[in-house]
PDB file of N, CA, C and O in Angstrom:
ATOM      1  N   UNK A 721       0.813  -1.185   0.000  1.00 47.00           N
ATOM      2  CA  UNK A 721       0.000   0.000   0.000  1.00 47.00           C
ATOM      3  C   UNK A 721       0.858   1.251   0.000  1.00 47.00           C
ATOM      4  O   UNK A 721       0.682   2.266  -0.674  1.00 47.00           O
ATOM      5  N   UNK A 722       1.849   0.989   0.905  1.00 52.00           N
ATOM      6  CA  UNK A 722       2.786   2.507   0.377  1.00 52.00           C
ATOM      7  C   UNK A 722       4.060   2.291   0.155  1.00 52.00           C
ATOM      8  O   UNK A 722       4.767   1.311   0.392  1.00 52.00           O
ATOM      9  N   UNK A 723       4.434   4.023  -0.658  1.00 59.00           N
ATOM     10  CA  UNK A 723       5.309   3.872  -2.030  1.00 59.00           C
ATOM     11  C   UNK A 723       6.867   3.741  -0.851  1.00 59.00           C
ATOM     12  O   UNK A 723       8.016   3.671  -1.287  1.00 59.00           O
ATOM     13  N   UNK A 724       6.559   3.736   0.408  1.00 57.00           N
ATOM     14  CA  UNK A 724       8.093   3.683   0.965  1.00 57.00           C
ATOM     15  C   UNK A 724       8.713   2.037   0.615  1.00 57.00           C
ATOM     16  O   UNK A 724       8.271   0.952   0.237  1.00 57.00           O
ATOM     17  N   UNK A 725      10.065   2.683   1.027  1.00 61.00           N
ATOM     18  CA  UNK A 725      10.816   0.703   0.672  1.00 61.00           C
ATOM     19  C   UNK A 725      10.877  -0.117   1.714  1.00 61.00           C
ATOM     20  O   UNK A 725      11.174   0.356   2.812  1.00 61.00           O
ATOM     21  N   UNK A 726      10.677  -1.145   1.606  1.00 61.00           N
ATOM     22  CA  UNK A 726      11.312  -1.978   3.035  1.00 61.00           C
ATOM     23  C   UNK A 726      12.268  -1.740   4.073  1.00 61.00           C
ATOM     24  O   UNK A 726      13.455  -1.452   3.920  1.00 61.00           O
ATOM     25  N   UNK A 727      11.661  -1.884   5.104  1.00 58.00           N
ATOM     26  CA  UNK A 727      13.116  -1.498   6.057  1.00 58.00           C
ATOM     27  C   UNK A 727      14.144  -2.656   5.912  1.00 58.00           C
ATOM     28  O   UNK A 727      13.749  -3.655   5.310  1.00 58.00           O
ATOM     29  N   UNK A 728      15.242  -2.645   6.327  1.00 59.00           N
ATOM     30  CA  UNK A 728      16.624  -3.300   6.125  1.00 59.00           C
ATOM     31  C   UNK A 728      15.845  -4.710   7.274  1.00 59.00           C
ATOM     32  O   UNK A 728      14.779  -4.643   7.885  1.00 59.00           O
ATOM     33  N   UNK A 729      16.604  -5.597   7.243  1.00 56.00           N
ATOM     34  CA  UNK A 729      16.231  -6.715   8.293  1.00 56.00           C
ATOM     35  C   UNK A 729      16.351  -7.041   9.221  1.00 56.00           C
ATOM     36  O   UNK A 729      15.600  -7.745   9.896  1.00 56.00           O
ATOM     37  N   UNK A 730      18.061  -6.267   9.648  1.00 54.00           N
ATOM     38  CA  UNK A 730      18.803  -6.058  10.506  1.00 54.00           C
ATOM     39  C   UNK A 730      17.631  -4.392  11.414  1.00 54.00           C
ATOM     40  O   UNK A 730      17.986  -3.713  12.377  1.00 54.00           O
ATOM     41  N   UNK A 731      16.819  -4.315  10.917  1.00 49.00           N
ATOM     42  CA  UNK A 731      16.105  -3.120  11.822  1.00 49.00           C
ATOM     43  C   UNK A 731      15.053  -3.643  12.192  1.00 49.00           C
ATOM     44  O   UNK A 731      14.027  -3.407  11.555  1.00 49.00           O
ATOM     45  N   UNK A 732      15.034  -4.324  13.096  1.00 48.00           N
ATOM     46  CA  UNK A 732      13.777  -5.400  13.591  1.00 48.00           C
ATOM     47  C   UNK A 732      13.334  -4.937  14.783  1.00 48.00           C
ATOM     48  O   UNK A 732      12.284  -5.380  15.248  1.00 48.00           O
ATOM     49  N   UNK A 733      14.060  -3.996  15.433  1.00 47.00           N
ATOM     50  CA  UNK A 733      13.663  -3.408  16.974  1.00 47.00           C
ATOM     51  C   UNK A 733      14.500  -3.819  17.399  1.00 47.00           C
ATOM     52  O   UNK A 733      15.318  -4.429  16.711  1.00 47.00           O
ATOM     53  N   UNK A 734      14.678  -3.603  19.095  1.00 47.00           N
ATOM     54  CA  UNK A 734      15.107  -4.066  20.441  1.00 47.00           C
ATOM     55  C   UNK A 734      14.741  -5.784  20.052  1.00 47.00           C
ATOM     56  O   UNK A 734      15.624  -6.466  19.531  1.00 47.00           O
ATOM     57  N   UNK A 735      13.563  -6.296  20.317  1.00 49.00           N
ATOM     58  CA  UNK A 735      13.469  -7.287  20.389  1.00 49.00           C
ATOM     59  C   UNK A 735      14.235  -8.479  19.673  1.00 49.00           C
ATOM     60  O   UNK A 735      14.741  -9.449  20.238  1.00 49.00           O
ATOM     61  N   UNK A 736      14.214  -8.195  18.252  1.00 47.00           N
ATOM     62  CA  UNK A 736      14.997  -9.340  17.255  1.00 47.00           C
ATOM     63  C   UNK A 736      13.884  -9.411  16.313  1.00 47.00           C
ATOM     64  O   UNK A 736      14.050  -9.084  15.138  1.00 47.00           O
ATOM     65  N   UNK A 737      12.285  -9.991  16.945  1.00 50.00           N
ATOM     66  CA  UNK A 737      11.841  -9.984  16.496  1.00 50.00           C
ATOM     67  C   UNK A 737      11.231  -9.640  15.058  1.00 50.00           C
ATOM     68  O   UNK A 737      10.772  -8.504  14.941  1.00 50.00           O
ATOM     69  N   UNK A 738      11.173 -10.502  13.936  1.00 51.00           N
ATOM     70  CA  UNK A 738      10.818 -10.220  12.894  1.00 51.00           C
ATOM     71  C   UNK A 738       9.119 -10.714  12.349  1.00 51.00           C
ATOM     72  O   UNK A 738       8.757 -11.884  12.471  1.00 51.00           O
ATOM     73  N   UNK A 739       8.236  -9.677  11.776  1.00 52.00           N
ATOM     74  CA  UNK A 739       7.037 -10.037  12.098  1.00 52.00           C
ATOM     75  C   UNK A 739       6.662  -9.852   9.998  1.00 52.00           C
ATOM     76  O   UNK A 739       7.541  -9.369   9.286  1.00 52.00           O
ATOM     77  N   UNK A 740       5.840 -10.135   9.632  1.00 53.00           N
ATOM     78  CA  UNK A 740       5.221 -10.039   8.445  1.00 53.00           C
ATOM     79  C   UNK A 740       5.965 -11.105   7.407  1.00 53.00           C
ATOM     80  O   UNK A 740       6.372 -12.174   7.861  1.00 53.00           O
ATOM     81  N   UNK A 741       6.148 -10.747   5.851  1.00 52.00           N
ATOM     82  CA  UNK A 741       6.178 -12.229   4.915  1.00 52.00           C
ATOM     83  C   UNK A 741       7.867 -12.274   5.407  1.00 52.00           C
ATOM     84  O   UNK A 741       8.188 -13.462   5.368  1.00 52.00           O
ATOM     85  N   UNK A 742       8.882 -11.551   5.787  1.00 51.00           N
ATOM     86  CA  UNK A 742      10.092 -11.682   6.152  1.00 51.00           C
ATOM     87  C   UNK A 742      10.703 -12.760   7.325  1.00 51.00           C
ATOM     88  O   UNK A 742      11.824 -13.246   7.475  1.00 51.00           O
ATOM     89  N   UNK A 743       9.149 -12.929   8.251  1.00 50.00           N
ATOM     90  CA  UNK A 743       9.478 -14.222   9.145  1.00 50.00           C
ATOM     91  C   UNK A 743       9.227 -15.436   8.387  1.00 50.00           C
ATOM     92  O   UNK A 743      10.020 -16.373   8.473  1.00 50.00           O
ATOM     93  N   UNK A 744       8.085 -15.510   7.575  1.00 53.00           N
ATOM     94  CA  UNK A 744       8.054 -16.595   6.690  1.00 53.00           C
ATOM     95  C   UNK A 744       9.503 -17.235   5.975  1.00 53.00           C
ATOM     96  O   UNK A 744       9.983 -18.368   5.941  1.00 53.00           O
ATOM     97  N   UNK A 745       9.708 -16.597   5.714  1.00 56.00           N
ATOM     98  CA  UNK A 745      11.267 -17.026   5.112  1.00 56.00           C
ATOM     99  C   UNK A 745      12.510 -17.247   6.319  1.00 56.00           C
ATOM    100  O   UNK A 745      13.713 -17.308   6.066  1.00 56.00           O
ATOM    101  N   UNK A 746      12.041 -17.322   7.339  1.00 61.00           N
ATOM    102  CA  UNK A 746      13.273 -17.651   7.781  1.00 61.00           C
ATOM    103  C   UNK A 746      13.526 -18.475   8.437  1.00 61.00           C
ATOM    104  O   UNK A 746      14.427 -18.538   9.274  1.00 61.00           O
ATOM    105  N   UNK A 747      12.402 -19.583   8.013  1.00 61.00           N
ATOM    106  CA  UNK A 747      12.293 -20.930   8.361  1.00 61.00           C
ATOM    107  C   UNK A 747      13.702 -22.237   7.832  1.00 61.00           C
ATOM    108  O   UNK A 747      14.199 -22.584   6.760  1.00 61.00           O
ATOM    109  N   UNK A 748      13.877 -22.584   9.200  1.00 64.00           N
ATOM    110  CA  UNK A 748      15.761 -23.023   8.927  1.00 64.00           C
ATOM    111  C   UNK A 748      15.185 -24.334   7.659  1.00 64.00           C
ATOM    112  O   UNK A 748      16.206 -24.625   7.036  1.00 64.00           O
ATOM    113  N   UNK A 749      14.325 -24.934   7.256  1.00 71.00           N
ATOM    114  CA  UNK A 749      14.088 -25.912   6.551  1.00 71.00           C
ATOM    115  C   UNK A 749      12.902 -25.802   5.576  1.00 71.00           C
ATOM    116  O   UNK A 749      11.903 -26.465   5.855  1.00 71.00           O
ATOM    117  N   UNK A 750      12.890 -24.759   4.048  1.00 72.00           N
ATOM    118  CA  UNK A 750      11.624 -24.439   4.116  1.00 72.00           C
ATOM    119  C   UNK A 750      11.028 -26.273   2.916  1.00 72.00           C
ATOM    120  O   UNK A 750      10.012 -26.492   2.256  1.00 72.00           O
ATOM    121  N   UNK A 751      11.706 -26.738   3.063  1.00 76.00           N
ATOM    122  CA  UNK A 751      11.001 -28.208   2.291  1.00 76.00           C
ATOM    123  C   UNK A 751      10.120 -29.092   3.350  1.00 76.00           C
ATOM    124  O   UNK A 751       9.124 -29.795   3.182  1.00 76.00           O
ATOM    125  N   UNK A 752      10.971 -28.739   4.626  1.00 80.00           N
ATOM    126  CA  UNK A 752       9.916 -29.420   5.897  1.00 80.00           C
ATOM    127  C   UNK A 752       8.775 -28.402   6.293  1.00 80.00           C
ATOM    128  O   UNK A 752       8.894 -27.313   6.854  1.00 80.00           O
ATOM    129  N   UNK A 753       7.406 -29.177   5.762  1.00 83.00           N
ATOM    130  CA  UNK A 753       5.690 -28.589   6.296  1.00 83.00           C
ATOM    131  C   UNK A 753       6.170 -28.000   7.642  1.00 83.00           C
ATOM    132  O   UNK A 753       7.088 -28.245   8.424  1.00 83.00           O
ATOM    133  N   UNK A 754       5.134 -27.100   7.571  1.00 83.00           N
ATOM    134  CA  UNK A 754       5.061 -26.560   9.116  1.00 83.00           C
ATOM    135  C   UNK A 754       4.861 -27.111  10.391  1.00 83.00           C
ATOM    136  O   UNK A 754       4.534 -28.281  10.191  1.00 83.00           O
ATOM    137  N   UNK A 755       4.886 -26.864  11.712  1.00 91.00           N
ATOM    138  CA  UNK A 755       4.366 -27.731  12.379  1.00 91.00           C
ATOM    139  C   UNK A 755       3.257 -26.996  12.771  1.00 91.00           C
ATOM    140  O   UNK A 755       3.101 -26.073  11.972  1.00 91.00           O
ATOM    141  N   UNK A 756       2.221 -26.994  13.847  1.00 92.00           N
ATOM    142  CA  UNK A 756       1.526 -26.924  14.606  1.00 92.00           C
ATOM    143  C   UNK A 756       1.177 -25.398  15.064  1.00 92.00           C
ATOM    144  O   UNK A 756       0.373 -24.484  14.883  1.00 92.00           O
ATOM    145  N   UNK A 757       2.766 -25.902  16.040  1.00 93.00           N
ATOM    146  CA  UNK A 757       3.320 -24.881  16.839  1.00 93.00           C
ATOM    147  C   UNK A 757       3.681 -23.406  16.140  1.00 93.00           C
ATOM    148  O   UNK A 757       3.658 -22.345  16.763  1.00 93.00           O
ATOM    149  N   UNK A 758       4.040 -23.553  14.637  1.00 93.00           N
ATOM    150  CA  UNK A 758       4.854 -22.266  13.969  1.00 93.00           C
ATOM    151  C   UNK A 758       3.251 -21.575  13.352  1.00 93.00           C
ATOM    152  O   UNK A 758       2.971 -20.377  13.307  1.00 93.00           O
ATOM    153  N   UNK A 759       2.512 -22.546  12.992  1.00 94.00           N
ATOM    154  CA  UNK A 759       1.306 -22.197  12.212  1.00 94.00           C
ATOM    155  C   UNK A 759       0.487 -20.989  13.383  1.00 94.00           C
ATOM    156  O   UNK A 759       0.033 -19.858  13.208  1.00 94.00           O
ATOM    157  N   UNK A 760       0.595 -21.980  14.711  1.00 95.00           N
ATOM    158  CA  UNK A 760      -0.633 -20.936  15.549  1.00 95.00           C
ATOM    159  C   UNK A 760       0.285 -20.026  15.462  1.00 95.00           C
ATOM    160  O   UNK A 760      -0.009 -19.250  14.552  1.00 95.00           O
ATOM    161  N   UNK A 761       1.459 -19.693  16.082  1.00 95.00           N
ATOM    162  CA  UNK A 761       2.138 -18.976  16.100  1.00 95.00           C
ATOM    163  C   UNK A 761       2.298 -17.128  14.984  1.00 95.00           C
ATOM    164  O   UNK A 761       2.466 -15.937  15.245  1.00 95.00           O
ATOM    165  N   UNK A 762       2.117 -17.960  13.808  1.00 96.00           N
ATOM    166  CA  UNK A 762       1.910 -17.433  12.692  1.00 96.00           C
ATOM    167  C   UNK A 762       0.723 -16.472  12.528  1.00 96.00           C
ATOM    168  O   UNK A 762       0.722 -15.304  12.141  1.00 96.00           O
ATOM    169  N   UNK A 763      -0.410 -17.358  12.970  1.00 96.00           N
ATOM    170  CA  UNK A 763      -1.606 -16.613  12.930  1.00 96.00           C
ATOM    171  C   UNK A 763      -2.025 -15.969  14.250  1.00 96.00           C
ATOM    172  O   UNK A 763      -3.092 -15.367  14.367  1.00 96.00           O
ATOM    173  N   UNK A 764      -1.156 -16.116  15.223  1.00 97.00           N
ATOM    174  CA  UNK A 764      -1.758 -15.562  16.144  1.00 97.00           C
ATOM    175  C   UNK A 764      -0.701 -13.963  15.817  1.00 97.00           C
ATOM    176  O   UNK A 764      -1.135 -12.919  16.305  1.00 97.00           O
ATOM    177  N   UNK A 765       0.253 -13.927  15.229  1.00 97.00           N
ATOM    178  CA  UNK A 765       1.285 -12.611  15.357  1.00 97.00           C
ATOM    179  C   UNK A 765       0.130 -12.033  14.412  1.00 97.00           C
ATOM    180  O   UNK A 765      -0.217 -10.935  14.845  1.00 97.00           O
ATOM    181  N   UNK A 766      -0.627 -12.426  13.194  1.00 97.00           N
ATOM    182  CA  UNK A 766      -1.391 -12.095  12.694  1.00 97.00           C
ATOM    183  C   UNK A 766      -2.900 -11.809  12.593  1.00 97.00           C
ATOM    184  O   UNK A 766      -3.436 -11.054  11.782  1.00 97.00           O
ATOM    185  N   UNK A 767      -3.363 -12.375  13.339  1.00 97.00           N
ATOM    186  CA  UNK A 767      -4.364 -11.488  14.506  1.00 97.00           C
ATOM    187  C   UNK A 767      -3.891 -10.196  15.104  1.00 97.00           C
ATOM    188  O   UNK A 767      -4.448  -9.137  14.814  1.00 97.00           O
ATOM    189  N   UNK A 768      -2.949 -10.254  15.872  1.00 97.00           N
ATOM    190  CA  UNK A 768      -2.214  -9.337  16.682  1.00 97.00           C
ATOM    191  C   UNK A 768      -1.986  -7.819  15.480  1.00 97.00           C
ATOM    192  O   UNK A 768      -2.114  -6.623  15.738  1.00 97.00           O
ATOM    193  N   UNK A 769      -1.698  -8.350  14.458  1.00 97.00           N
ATOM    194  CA  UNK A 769      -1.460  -7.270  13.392  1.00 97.00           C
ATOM    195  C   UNK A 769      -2.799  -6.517  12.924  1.00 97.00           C
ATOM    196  O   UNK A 769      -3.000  -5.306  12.831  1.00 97.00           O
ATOM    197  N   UNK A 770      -3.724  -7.687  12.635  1.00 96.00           N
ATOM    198  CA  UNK A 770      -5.141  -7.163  11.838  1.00 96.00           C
ATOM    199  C   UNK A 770      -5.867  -6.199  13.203  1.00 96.00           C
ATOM    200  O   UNK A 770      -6.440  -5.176  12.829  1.00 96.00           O
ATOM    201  N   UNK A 771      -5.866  -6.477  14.754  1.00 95.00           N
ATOM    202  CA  UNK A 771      -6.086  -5.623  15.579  1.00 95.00           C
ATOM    203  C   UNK A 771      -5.656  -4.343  15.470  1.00 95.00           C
ATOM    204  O   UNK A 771      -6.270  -3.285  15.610  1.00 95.00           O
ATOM    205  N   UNK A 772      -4.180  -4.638  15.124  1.00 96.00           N
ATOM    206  CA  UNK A 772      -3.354  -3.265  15.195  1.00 96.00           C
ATOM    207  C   UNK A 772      -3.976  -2.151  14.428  1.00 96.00           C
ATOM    208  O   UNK A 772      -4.155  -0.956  14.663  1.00 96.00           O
ATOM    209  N   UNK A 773      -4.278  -3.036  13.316  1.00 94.00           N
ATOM    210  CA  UNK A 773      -4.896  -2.212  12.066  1.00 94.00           C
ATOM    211  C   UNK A 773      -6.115  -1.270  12.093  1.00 94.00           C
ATOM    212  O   UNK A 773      -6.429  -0.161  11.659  1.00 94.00           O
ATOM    213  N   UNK A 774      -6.736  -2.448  12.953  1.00 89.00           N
ATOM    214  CA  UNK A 774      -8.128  -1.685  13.054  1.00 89.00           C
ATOM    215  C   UNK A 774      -8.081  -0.698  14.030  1.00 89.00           C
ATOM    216  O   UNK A 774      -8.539   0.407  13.738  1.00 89.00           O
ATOM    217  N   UNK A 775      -7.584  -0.900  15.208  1.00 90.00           N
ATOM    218  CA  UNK A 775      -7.371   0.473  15.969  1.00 90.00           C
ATOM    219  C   UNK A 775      -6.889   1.428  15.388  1.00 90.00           C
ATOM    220  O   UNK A 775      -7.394   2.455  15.842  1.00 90.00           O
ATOM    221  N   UNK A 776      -5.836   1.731  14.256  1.00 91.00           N
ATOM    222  CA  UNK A 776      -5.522   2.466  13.309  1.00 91.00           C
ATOM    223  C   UNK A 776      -6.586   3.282  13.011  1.00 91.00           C
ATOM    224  O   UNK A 776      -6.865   4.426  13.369  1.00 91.00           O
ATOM    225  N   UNK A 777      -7.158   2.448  12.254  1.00 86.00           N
ATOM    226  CA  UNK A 777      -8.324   3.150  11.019  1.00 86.00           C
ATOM    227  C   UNK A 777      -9.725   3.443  12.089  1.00 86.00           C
ATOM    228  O   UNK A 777     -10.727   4.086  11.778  1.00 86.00           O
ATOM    229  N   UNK A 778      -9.589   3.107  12.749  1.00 84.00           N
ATOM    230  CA  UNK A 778     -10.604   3.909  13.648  1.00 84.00           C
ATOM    231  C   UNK A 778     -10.259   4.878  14.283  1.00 84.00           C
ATOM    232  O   UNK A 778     -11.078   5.779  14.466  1.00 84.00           O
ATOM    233  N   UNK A 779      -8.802   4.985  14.860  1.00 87.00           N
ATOM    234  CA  UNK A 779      -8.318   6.588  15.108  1.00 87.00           C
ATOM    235  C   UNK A 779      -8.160   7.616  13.761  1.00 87.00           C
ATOM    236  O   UNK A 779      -8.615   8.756  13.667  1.00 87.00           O
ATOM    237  N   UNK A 780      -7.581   7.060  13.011  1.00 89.00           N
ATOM    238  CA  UNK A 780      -7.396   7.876  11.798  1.00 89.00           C
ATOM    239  C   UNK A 780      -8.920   7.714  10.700  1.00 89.00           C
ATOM    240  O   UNK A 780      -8.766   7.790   9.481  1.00 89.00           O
ATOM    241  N   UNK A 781     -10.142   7.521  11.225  1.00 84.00           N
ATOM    242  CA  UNK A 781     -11.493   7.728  10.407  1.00 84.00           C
ATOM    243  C   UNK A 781     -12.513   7.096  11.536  1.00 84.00           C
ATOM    244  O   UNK A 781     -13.139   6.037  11.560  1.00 84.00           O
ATOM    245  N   UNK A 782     -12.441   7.887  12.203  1.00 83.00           N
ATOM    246  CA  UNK A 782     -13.624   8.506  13.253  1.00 83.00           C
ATOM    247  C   UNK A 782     -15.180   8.224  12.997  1.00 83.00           C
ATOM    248  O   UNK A 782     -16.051   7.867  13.791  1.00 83.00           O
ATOM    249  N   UNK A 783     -15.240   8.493  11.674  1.00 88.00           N
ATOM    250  CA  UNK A 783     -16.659   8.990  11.453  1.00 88.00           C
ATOM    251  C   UNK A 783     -17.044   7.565  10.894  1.00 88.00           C
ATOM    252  O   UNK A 783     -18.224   7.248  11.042  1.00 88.00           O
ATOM    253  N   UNK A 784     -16.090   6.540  10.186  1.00 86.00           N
ATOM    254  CA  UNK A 784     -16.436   5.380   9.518  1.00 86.00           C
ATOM    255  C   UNK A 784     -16.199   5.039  10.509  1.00 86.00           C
ATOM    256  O   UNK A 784     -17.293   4.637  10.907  1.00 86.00           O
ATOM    257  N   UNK A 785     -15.084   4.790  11.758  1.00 84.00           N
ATOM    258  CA  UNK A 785     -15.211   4.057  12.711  1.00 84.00           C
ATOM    259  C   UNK A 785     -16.846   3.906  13.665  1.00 84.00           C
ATOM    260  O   UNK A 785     -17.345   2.943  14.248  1.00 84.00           O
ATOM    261  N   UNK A 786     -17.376   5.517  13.447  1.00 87.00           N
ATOM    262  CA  UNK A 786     -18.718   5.250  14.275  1.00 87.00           C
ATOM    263  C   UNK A 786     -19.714   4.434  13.911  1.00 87.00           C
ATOM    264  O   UNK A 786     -20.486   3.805  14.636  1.00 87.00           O
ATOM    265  N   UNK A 787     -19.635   4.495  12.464  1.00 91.00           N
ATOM    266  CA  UNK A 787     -20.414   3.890  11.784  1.00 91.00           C
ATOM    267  C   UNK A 787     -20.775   2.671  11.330  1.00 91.00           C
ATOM    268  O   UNK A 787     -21.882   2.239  11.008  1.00 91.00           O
ATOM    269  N   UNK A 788     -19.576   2.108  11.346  1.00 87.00           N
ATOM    270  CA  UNK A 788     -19.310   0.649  11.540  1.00 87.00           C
ATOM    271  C   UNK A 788     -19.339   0.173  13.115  1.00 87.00           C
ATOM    272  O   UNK A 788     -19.334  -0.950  13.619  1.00 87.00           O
ATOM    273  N   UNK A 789     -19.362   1.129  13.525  1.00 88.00           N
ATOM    274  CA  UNK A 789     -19.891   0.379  15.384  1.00 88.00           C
ATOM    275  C   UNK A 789     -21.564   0.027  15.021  1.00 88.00           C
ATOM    276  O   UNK A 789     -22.217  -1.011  14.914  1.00 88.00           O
ATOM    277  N   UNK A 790     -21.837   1.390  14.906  1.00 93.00           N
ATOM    278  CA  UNK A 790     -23.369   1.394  14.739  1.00 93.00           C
ATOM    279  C   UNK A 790     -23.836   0.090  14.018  1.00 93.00           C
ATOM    280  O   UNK A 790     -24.362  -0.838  14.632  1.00 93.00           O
ATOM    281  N   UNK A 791     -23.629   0.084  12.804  1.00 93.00           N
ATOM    282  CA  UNK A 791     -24.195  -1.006  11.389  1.00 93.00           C
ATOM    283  C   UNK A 791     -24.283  -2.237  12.835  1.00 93.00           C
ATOM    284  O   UNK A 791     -25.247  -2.622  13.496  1.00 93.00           O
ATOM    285  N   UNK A 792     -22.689  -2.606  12.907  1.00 91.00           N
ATOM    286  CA  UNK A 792     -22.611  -3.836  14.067  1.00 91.00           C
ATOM    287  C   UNK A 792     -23.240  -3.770  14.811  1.00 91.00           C
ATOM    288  O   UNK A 792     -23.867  -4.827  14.879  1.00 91.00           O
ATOM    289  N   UNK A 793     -23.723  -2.657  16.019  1.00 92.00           N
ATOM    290  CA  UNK A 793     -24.642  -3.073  16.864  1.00 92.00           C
ATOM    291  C   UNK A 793     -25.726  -3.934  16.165  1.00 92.00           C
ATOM    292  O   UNK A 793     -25.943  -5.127  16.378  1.00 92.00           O
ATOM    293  N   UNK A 794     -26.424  -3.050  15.218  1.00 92.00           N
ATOM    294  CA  UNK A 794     -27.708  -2.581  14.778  1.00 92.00           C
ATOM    295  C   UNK A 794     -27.662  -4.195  14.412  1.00 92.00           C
ATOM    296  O   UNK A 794     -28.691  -4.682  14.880  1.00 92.00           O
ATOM    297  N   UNK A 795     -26.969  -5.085  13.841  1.00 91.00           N
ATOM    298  CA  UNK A 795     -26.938  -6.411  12.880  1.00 91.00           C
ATOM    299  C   UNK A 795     -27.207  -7.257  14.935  1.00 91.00           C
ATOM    300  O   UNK A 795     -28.360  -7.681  15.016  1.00 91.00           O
ATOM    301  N   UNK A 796     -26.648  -7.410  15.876  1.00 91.00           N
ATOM    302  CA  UNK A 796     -26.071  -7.959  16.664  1.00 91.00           C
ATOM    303  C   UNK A 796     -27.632  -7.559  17.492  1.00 91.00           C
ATOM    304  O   UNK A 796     -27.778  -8.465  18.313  1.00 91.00           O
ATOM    305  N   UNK A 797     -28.678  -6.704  17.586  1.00 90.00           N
ATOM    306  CA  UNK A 797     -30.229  -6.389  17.816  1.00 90.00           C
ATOM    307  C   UNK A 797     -30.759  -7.127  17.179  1.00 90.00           C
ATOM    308  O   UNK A 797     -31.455  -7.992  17.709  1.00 90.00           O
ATOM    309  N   UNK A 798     -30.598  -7.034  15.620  1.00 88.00           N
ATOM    310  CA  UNK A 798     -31.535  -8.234  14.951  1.00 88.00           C
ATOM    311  C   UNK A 798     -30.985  -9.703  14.777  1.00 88.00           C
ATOM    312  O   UNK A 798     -31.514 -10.485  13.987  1.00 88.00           O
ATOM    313  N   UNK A 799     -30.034  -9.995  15.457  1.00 78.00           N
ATOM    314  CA  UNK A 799     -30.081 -12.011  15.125  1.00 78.00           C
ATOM    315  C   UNK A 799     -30.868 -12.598  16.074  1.00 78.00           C
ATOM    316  O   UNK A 799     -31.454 -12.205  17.082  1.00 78.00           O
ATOM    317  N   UNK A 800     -30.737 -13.624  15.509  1.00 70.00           N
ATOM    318  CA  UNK A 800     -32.185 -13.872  16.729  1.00 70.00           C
ATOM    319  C   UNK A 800     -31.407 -15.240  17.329  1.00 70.00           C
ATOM    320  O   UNK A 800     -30.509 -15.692  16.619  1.00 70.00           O
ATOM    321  N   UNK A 801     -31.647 -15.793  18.358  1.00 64.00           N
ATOM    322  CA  UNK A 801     -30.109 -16.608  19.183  1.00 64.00           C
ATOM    323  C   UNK A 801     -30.925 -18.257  19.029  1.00 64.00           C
ATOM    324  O   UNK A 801     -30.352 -19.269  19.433  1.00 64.00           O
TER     325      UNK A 801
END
């Protein structure tokens, strides 16, 4: 989505940590399937991201953020349990 370049790899933070398609690759064996463990792992850093996101775009668009509360309530009144 934007026109900046990748950061270097070696700029991962304090932590080490490397998060998005750059951890994918740095699997010491990529011919051996995943296990289990790397998969939740995987999707849970990625949850963690799609949150990030949305708190984003609801600070930075206010007015769609209200609105999409609203729609959701409004859907979450009419199901019927």
């Amino acid at each position: 989505m934007s026109n900046l370049p990748d950061p270097p790899a070696d700029a991962s933070g304090a932590t080490g940590a490397r998060t998005g398609p750059a951890a994918r690759s740095t699997r010491p064996d990529p011919d051996k399937p995943e296990t289990e463990t790397e998969r939740r792992r995987r999707r849970a850093q990625f949850l963690r991201d799609l949150a990030e996101a949305r708190e984003l775009r609801a600070r930075v668009q206010p007015r769609r953020a209200k609105a999409a509360r609203l729609r959701h309530a409004m859907r979450m009144r009419t199901f019927r349990w």
